[in-house]
mmCIF file of C-alpha atoms and ligand atoms in Angstrom:
data_model
loop_
_atom_site.group_PDB
_atom_site.id
_atom_site.type_symbol
_atom_site.label_atom_id
_atom_site.label_comp_id
_atom_site.label_asym_id
_atom_site.label_seq_id
_atom_site.Cartn_x
_atom_site.Cartn_y
_atom_site.Cartn_z
ATOM 1 C CA MET A 1 16.872 -30.384 -0.801
ATOM 2 C CA ARG A 2 19.507 -28.407 0.598
ATOM 3 C CA ARG A 3 20.743 -29.411 4.110
ATOM 4 C CA PRO A 4 20.465 -26.465 6.426
ATOM 5 C CA ILE A 5 23.391 -25.214 8.290
ATOM 6 C CA ILE A 6 23.344 -23.294 11.646
ATOM 7 C CA SER A 7 26.777 -22.030 12.627
ATOM 8 C CA GLY A 8 27.878 -20.144 15.660
ATOM 9 C CA ASN A 9 30.524 -17.539 15.203
ATOM 10 C CA TRP A 10 31.944 -16.995 18.695
ATOM 11 C CA LYS A 11 34.157 -14.117 17.598
ATOM 12 C CA MET A 12 36.566 -12.860 20.318
ATOM 13 C CA TYR A 13 34.699 -14.282 23.186
ATOM 14 C CA LYS A 14 35.003 -17.015 25.725
ATOM 15 C CA ASP A 15 38.319 -18.174 27.318
ATOM 16 C CA ILE A 16 39.072 -21.746 27.654
ATOM 17 C CA ASN A 17 36.843 -22.563 30.504
ATOM 18 C CA GLU A 18 33.986 -20.531 29.391
ATOM 19 C CA ALA A 19 34.255 -22.183 25.790
ATOM 20 C CA ILE A 20 34.085 -25.665 27.320
ATOM 21 C CA GLU A 21 31.081 -24.925 29.415
ATOM 22 C CA LEU A 22 29.104 -23.348 26.502
ATOM 23 C CA ALA A 23 30.241 -26.192 24.071
ATOM 24 C CA ASN A 24 28.967 -28.782 26.470
ATOM 25 C CA ALA A 25 25.673 -27.069 26.858
ATOM 26 C CA VAL A 26 25.245 -26.990 23.132
ATOM 27 C CA LYS A 27 26.205 -30.824 22.753
ATOM 28 C CA ARG A 28 23.664 -31.849 25.303
ATOM 29 C CA GLY A 29 20.889 -29.447 23.861
ATOM 30 C CA VAL A 30 21.077 -30.498 20.294
ATOM 31 C CA PHE A 31 22.355 -34.190 20.640
ATOM 32 C CA ASP A 32 19.085 -35.482 19.077
ATOM 33 C CA VAL A 33 18.929 -33.190 15.963
ATOM 34 C CA GLU A 34 19.705 -35.124 12.774
ATOM 35 C CA ASN A 35 18.553 -32.718 9.780
ATOM 36 C CA VAL A 36 20.780 -29.708 10.446
ATOM 37 C CA GLU A 37 24.356 -29.275 10.216
ATOM 38 C CA ILE A 38 25.551 -27.652 13.330
ATOM 39 C CA VAL A 39 28.847 -25.737 13.514
ATOM 40 C CA ILE A 40 30.732 -23.981 16.220
ATOM 41 C CA CYS A 41 33.635 -21.451 15.387
ATOM 42 C CA PRO A 42 35.337 -20.655 18.469
ATOM 43 C CA SER A 43 38.759 -18.706 18.940
ATOM 44 C CA PHE A 44 41.843 -20.652 17.842
ATOM 45 C CA THR A 45 42.705 -21.189 21.410
ATOM 46 C CA ASN A 46 39.634 -23.201 21.995
ATOM 47 C CA LEU A 47 39.557 -25.166 18.857
ATOM 48 C CA SER A 48 41.842 -28.025 19.707
ATOM 49 C CA GLU A 49 39.869 -28.652 23.006
ATOM 50 C CA LEU A 50 36.266 -28.193 21.376
ATOM 51 C CA GLY A 51 37.410 -30.288 18.323
ATOM 52 C CA GLU A 52 38.011 -33.109 20.738
ATOM 53 C CA MET A 53 35.129 -32.712 22.642
ATOM 54 C CA PHE A 54 32.762 -32.947 19.564
ATOM 55 C CA VAL A 55 34.132 -36.089 18.086
ATOM 56 C CA GLY A 56 31.474 -38.441 17.369
ATOM 57 C CA SER A 57 28.739 -35.914 17.851
ATOM 58 C CA ASN A 58 26.568 -34.034 15.639
ATOM 59 C CA VAL A 59 28.340 -30.739 16.131
ATOM 60 C CA SER A 60 31.471 -29.756 13.832
ATOM 61 C CA VAL A 61 34.064 -27.225 14.587
ATOM 62 C CA GLY A 62 35.476 -24.428 12.135
ATOM 63 C CA GLY A 63 37.722 -21.699 12.225
ATOM 64 C CA GLN A 64 37.144 -18.020 11.982
ATOM 65 C CA ASN A 65 39.883 -17.213 9.428
ATOM 66 C CA CYS A 66 43.020 -18.809 8.308
ATOM 67 C CA TYR A 67 46.152 -17.938 6.172
ATOM 68 C CA TRP A 68 46.639 -19.206 2.801
ATOM 69 C CA GLU A 69 49.894 -20.667 2.867
ATOM 70 C CA LYS A 70 50.422 -24.224 4.472
ATOM 71 C CA GLU A 71 53.413 -23.168 6.612
ATOM 72 C CA GLY A 72 56.341 -20.536 7.175
ATOM 73 C CA ALA A 73 57.522 -17.467 8.657
ATOM 74 C CA TYR A 74 54.245 -15.811 9.083
ATOM 75 C CA THR A 75 54.134 -14.940 12.687
ATOM 76 C CA GLY A 76 50.752 -14.830 14.290
ATOM 77 C CA GLU A 77 49.113 -16.630 11.470
ATOM 78 C CA ILE A 78 47.272 -19.964 11.339
ATOM 79 C CA SER A 79 47.274 -22.512 8.438
ATOM 80 C CA VAL A 80 44.589 -24.806 7.020
ATOM 81 C CA PRO A 81 46.328 -28.061 7.624
ATOM 82 C CA MET A 82 46.704 -26.529 11.257
ATOM 83 C CA LEU A 83 42.929 -26.169 11.623
ATOM 84 C CA LYS A 84 42.437 -29.443 10.062
ATOM 85 C CA SER A 85 44.785 -31.304 12.507
ATOM 86 C CA VAL A 86 42.593 -29.942 15.419
ATOM 87 C CA GLY A 87 39.436 -31.357 14.106
ATOM 88 C CA CYS A 88 38.173 -28.218 11.908
ATOM 89 C CA SER A 89 35.780 -29.131 9.022
ATOM 90 C CA TYR A 90 34.852 -25.531 8.124
ATOM 91 C CA VAL A 91 36.510 -22.018 7.805
ATOM 92 C CA ILE A 92 34.771 -18.841 7.958
ATOM 93 C CA VAL A 93 36.512 -16.584 5.241
ATOM 94 C CA GLY A 94 36.136 -12.986 4.418
ATOM 95 C CA HIS A 95 34.012 -12.085 7.441
ATOM 96 C CA SER A 96 33.036 -8.287 7.318
ATOM 97 C CA GLU A 97 34.934 -7.762 10.519
ATOM 98 C CA ARG A 98 37.960 -9.116 8.819
ATOM 99 C CA ARG A 99 37.477 -6.988 5.932
ATOM 100 C CA LYS A 100 36.824 -4.057 7.921
ATOM 101 C CA TYR A 101 39.626 -4.233 10.526
ATOM 102 C CA PHE A 102 42.367 -6.473 8.957
ATOM 103 C CA GLY A 103 42.603 -5.553 5.530
ATOM 104 C CA GLU A 104 40.888 -8.573 3.889
ATOM 105 C CA THR A 105 39.851 -8.087 0.128
ATOM 106 C CA ASP A 106 38.295 -10.316 -2.391
ATOM 107 C CA GLU A 107 41.627 -11.375 -3.573
ATOM 108 C CA THR A 108 42.730 -12.596 -0.077
ATOM 109 C CA VAL A 109 39.438 -14.253 0.187
ATOM 110 C CA ASN A 110 39.855 -16.034 -3.182
ATOM 111 C CA ARG A 111 43.248 -17.226 -2.020
ATOM 112 C CA LYS A 112 42.113 -18.405 1.377
ATOM 113 C CA ILE A 113 39.214 -20.327 0.012
ATOM 114 C CA ALA A 114 41.604 -22.141 -2.486
ATOM 115 C CA ALA A 115 43.751 -23.293 0.577
ATOM 116 C CA VAL A 116 40.617 -24.437 2.413
ATOM 117 C CA LEU A 117 39.432 -26.485 -0.559
ATOM 118 C CA GLU A 118 42.851 -28.036 -0.792
ATOM 119 C CA GLU A 119 42.688 -29.561 2.502
ATOM 120 C CA GLU A 120 38.938 -30.701 1.811
ATOM 121 C CA LEU A 121 37.578 -28.229 4.380
ATOM 122 C CA VAL A 122 34.261 -26.287 3.662
ATOM 123 C CA PRO A 123 34.931 -22.345 3.031
ATOM 124 C CA ILE A 124 32.131 -20.203 4.292
ATOM 125 C CA MET A 125 32.476 -17.418 2.367
ATOM 126 C CA CYS A 126 31.033 -14.076 3.741
ATOM 127 C CA VAL A 127 29.751 -11.171 1.542
ATOM 128 C CA GLY A 128 27.602 -8.190 2.384
ATOM 129 C CA GLU A 129 27.071 -4.583 1.972
ATOM 130 C CA THR A 130 27.606 -1.502 4.395
ATOM 131 C CA LEU A 131 24.800 0.729 5.244
ATOM 132 C CA GLU A 132 25.961 3.389 3.005
ATOM 133 C CA GLU A 133 26.138 0.970 0.082
ATOM 134 C CA ARG A 134 22.591 -0.028 0.772
ATOM 135 C CA GLU A 135 21.276 3.525 0.961
ATOM 136 C CA ALA A 136 22.989 4.335 -2.295
ATOM 137 C CA GLY A 137 21.040 1.345 -4.034
ATOM 138 C CA LYS A 138 24.150 -0.716 -4.548
ATOM 139 C CA THR A 139 23.535 -3.656 -2.483
ATOM 140 C CA LEU A 140 23.170 -6.244 -5.284
ATOM 141 C CA GLU A 141 25.938 -4.755 -7.396
ATOM 142 C CA VAL A 142 28.371 -4.731 -4.019
ATOM 143 C CA VAL A 143 27.507 -8.488 -3.141
ATOM 144 C CA LYS A 144 27.633 -9.430 -6.560
ATOM 145 C CA ASP A 145 31.132 -8.062 -7.176
ATOM 146 C CA GLN A 146 32.283 -9.955 -3.723
ATOM 147 C CA VAL A 147 30.897 -13.350 -4.790
ATOM 148 C CA VAL A 148 32.569 -13.014 -8.245
ATOM 149 C CA GLY A 149 35.792 -11.787 -6.729
ATOM 150 C CA GLY A 150 36.067 -14.447 -4.079
ATOM 151 C CA LEU A 151 35.250 -17.296 -6.453
ATOM 152 C CA ARG A 152 37.377 -15.979 -9.324
ATOM 153 C CA ASN A 153 39.197 -18.759 -11.273
ATOM 154 C CA PHE A 154 37.393 -21.689 -9.729
ATOM 155 C CA GLN A 155 35.774 -24.368 -11.564
ATOM 156 C CA GLU A 156 32.194 -25.596 -10.552
ATOM 157 C CA THR A 157 33.756 -29.007 -9.534
ATOM 158 C CA GLN A 158 36.057 -27.338 -7.116
ATOM 159 C CA LEU A 159 33.486 -25.601 -5.328
ATOM 160 C CA GLU A 160 30.928 -28.638 -4.581
ATOM 161 C CA THR A 161 31.048 -27.976 -0.834
ATOM 162 C CA LEU A 162 31.321 -24.141 -0.731
ATOM 163 C CA VAL A 163 28.751 -22.283 1.660
ATOM 164 C CA ILE A 164 28.186 -18.629 1.130
ATOM 165 C CA ALA A 165 26.946 -16.426 3.887
ATOM 166 C CA TYR A 166 25.144 -13.296 3.190
ATOM 167 C CA GLU A 167 25.639 -10.931 6.022
ATOM 168 C CA PRO A 168 24.851 -7.313 5.516
ATOM 169 C CA VAL A 169 27.150 -5.206 7.464
ATOM 170 C CA TRP A 170 24.679 -2.835 9.097
ATOM 171 C CA ALA A 171 22.917 -5.811 10.517
ATOM 172 C CA ILE A 172 25.872 -7.514 12.165
ATOM 173 C CA GLY A 173 25.808 -7.012 16.019
ATOM 174 C CA THR A 174 23.419 -4.186 15.776
ATOM 175 C CA GLY A 175 20.242 -5.922 16.507
ATOM 176 C CA LYS A 176 18.863 -4.680 12.993
ATOM 177 C CA THR A 177 18.058 -7.660 11.111
ATOM 178 C CA ALA A 178 17.301 -7.494 7.613
ATOM 179 C CA THR A 179 13.478 -8.434 6.959
ATOM 180 C CA PRO A 180 13.092 -11.873 5.376
ATOM 181 C CA GLY A 181 12.111 -9.874 2.087
ATOM 182 C CA GLN A 182 15.362 -8.004 2.051
ATOM 183 C CA ALA A 183 17.440 -11.128 2.940
ATOM 184 C CA GLN A 184 15.509 -13.252 0.303
ATOM 185 C CA GLU A 185 16.313 -10.920 -2.491
ATOM 186 C CA VAL A 186 20.036 -10.684 -2.095
ATOM 187 C CA HIS A 187 20.159 -14.597 -1.565
ATOM 188 C CA ALA A 188 18.095 -15.021 -4.763
ATOM 189 C CA MET A 189 20.344 -12.837 -6.750
ATOM 190 C CA ILE A 190 23.336 -14.765 -5.409
ATOM 191 C CA ARG A 191 21.772 -18.017 -6.492
ATOM 192 C CA SER A 192 20.958 -16.662 -9.912
ATOM 193 C CA LEU A 193 24.598 -15.367 -10.267
ATOM 194 C CA MET A 194 25.670 -18.915 -9.571
ATOM 195 C CA ALA A 195 23.802 -20.329 -12.191
ATOM 196 C CA GLU A 196 25.257 -17.823 -14.629
ATOM 197 C CA CYS A 197 28.760 -18.453 -13.563
ATOM 198 C CA PHE A 198 28.619 -22.065 -13.013
ATOM 199 C CA SER A 199 25.337 -24.071 -13.792
ATOM 200 C CA PRO A 200 21.674 -24.166 -12.686
ATOM 201 C CA ALA A 201 22.374 -27.608 -10.863
ATOM 202 C CA PHE A 202 25.421 -25.950 -9.095
ATOM 203 C CA ALA A 203 23.236 -22.927 -7.937
ATOM 204 C CA ASP A 204 20.391 -25.061 -6.988
ATOM 205 C CA ALA A 205 22.784 -27.144 -4.496
ATOM 206 C CA VAL A 206 24.828 -24.236 -3.046
ATOM 207 C CA ARG A 207 23.838 -23.287 0.458
ATOM 208 C CA ILE A 208 23.515 -19.662 1.339
ATOM 209 C CA LEU A 209 23.350 -18.724 5.122
ATOM 210 C CA TYR A 210 21.967 -15.529 6.257
ATOM 211 C CA GLY A 211 24.024 -13.444 9.051
ATOM 212 C CA GLY A 212 23.188 -10.478 11.041
ATOM 213 C CA SER A 213 21.321 -10.155 14.269
ATOM 214 C CA VAL A 214 19.820 -13.561 13.874
ATOM 215 C CA LYS A 215 17.986 -14.679 17.157
ATOM 216 C CA PRO A 216 15.721 -17.228 18.501
ATOM 217 C CA ASP A 217 12.818 -14.789 17.781
ATOM 218 C CA ASN A 218 13.529 -14.184 14.050
ATOM 219 C CA VAL A 219 15.197 -17.516 12.979
ATOM 220 C CA GLY A 220 12.066 -19.096 11.904
ATOM 221 C CA GLU A 221 10.822 -16.294 9.523
ATOM 222 C CA LEU A 222 14.330 -15.989 7.973
ATOM 223 C CA MET A 223 14.587 -19.755 7.471
ATOM 224 C CA ALA A 224 11.308 -20.073 6.001
ATOM 225 C CA GLU A 225 12.568 -18.004 2.990
ATOM 226 C CA ARG A 226 13.210 -20.041 -0.107
ATOM 227 C CA ASP A 227 16.841 -19.225 -0.661
ATOM 228 C CA ILE A 228 17.861 -18.967 2.886
ATOM 229 C CA ASP A 229 19.541 -22.220 3.896
ATOM 230 C CA GLY A 230 20.586 -21.703 7.539
ATOM 231 C CA GLY A 231 22.252 -18.949 9.543
ATOM 232 C CA LEU A 232 25.621 -17.566 10.877
ATOM 233 C CA ILE A 233 24.974 -16.553 14.266
ATOM 234 C CA GLY A 234 27.202 -14.272 16.294
ATOM 235 C CA GLY A 235 25.933 -12.732 19.510
ATOM 236 C CA ALA A 236 23.104 -14.960 19.854
ATOM 237 C CA SER A 237 25.263 -18.198 19.724
ATOM 238 C CA LEU A 238 26.948 -17.304 22.906
ATOM 239 C CA LYS A 239 24.189 -18.534 24.925
ATOM 240 C CA ALA A 240 23.608 -22.107 24.857
ATOM 241 C CA GLU A 241 19.856 -22.095 25.364
ATOM 242 C CA GLY A 242 19.198 -19.699 22.544
ATOM 243 C CA PHE A 243 21.559 -21.361 20.287
ATOM 244 C CA VAL A 244 19.955 -24.739 20.863
ATOM 245 C CA ASP A 245 16.401 -23.185 20.265
ATOM 246 C CA MET A 246 17.549 -21.743 17.085
ATOM 247 C CA VAL A 247 18.898 -25.302 15.835
ATOM 248 C CA LYS A 248 15.725 -26.621 16.845
ATOM 249 C CA THR A 249 13.312 -24.272 15.163
ATOM 250 C CA THR A 250 15.331 -24.772 11.916
ATOM 251 C CA SER A 251 15.048 -28.453 12.240
ATOM 252 C CA GLN A 252 11.320 -28.514 12.577
ATOM 253 C CA LEU A 253 10.896 -26.268 9.674
ATOM 254 C CA TYR A 254 12.913 -28.433 7.415
ATOM 255 C CA ALA A 255 11.041 -31.511 8.941
ATOM 256 C CA GLU A 256 7.859 -29.877 7.793
ATOM 257 C CA LYS A 257 9.158 -28.607 4.448
ATOM 258 C CA LYS A 258 10.479 -32.373 3.626
ATOM 259 C CA GLY A 259 7.173 -33.924 5.225
HETATM 260 P P1 PGA B 1 25.381 -11.175 14.873
HETATM 261 O O1 PGA B 1 26.845 -11.582 14.056
HETATM 262 O O2 PGA B 1 24.630 -12.391 14.850
HETATM 263 O O3 PGA B 1 26.249 -10.829 16.383
HETATM 264 O O4 PGA B 1 24.897 -10.128 14.321
HETATM 265 C C1 PGA B 1 26.714 -12.376 12.849
HETATM 266 C C2 PGA B 1 28.179 -12.595 12.210
HETATM 267 O O5 PGA B 1 29.008 -11.532 12.672
HETATM 268 O O6 PGA B 1 28.528 -13.413 11.582
#
């Protein structure tokens, strides 16, 4: 069975003091959860401190973005070795806000994934359609193109740790969640695409997270879907109680599935 991931994407929220407070509360709240991979992706300025705080705990930290070169004259950019050196084990790549505001394309996503894998960190590749694309009936086509473009030229053996996050753009930060059925449809398509591009075994093992207005009161129904293996959570990850709650709901669901 695929091990679920609950990941908080703190976006551009929390200064260092607020971040420490929130991280401490999360750490206390989830300390006894064993069957869920818990990841916090704070802003770059908070990574080093949080990386240290979570050493030896069941919480990992991740970056929200990276650059693909290891070092160089790239003012303002952060490399994957730098992320690794402050304790990161995951990196979000291709988040829709990066695609929308910062010119991220499938090609840059592809290069960043290569850089993340080279340092043996786990890439969380985000894909998702806009409202316009959904209304035009293009959802599956758009998501398929993003997945194929992001993973171009990789061999299955290189992608063993890959995590995909399906995040419909119209559901991010809007309070409008995809229904479990809408999300499941896209997750199932991505999984069968992975079987086609790589192998059925790879498709069966790859974890596909859902993101977009996940909150404590809808996390259960989403995680109950067959092809949803966790959540990438923005707004609702900024409150410790709610985040802990979502980790525990997921943990319980998976314990029951196993049992
Ligand atoms: P949201 O964001 O949970 O605030 O909708 C999700 C994301 O952007 O990863």
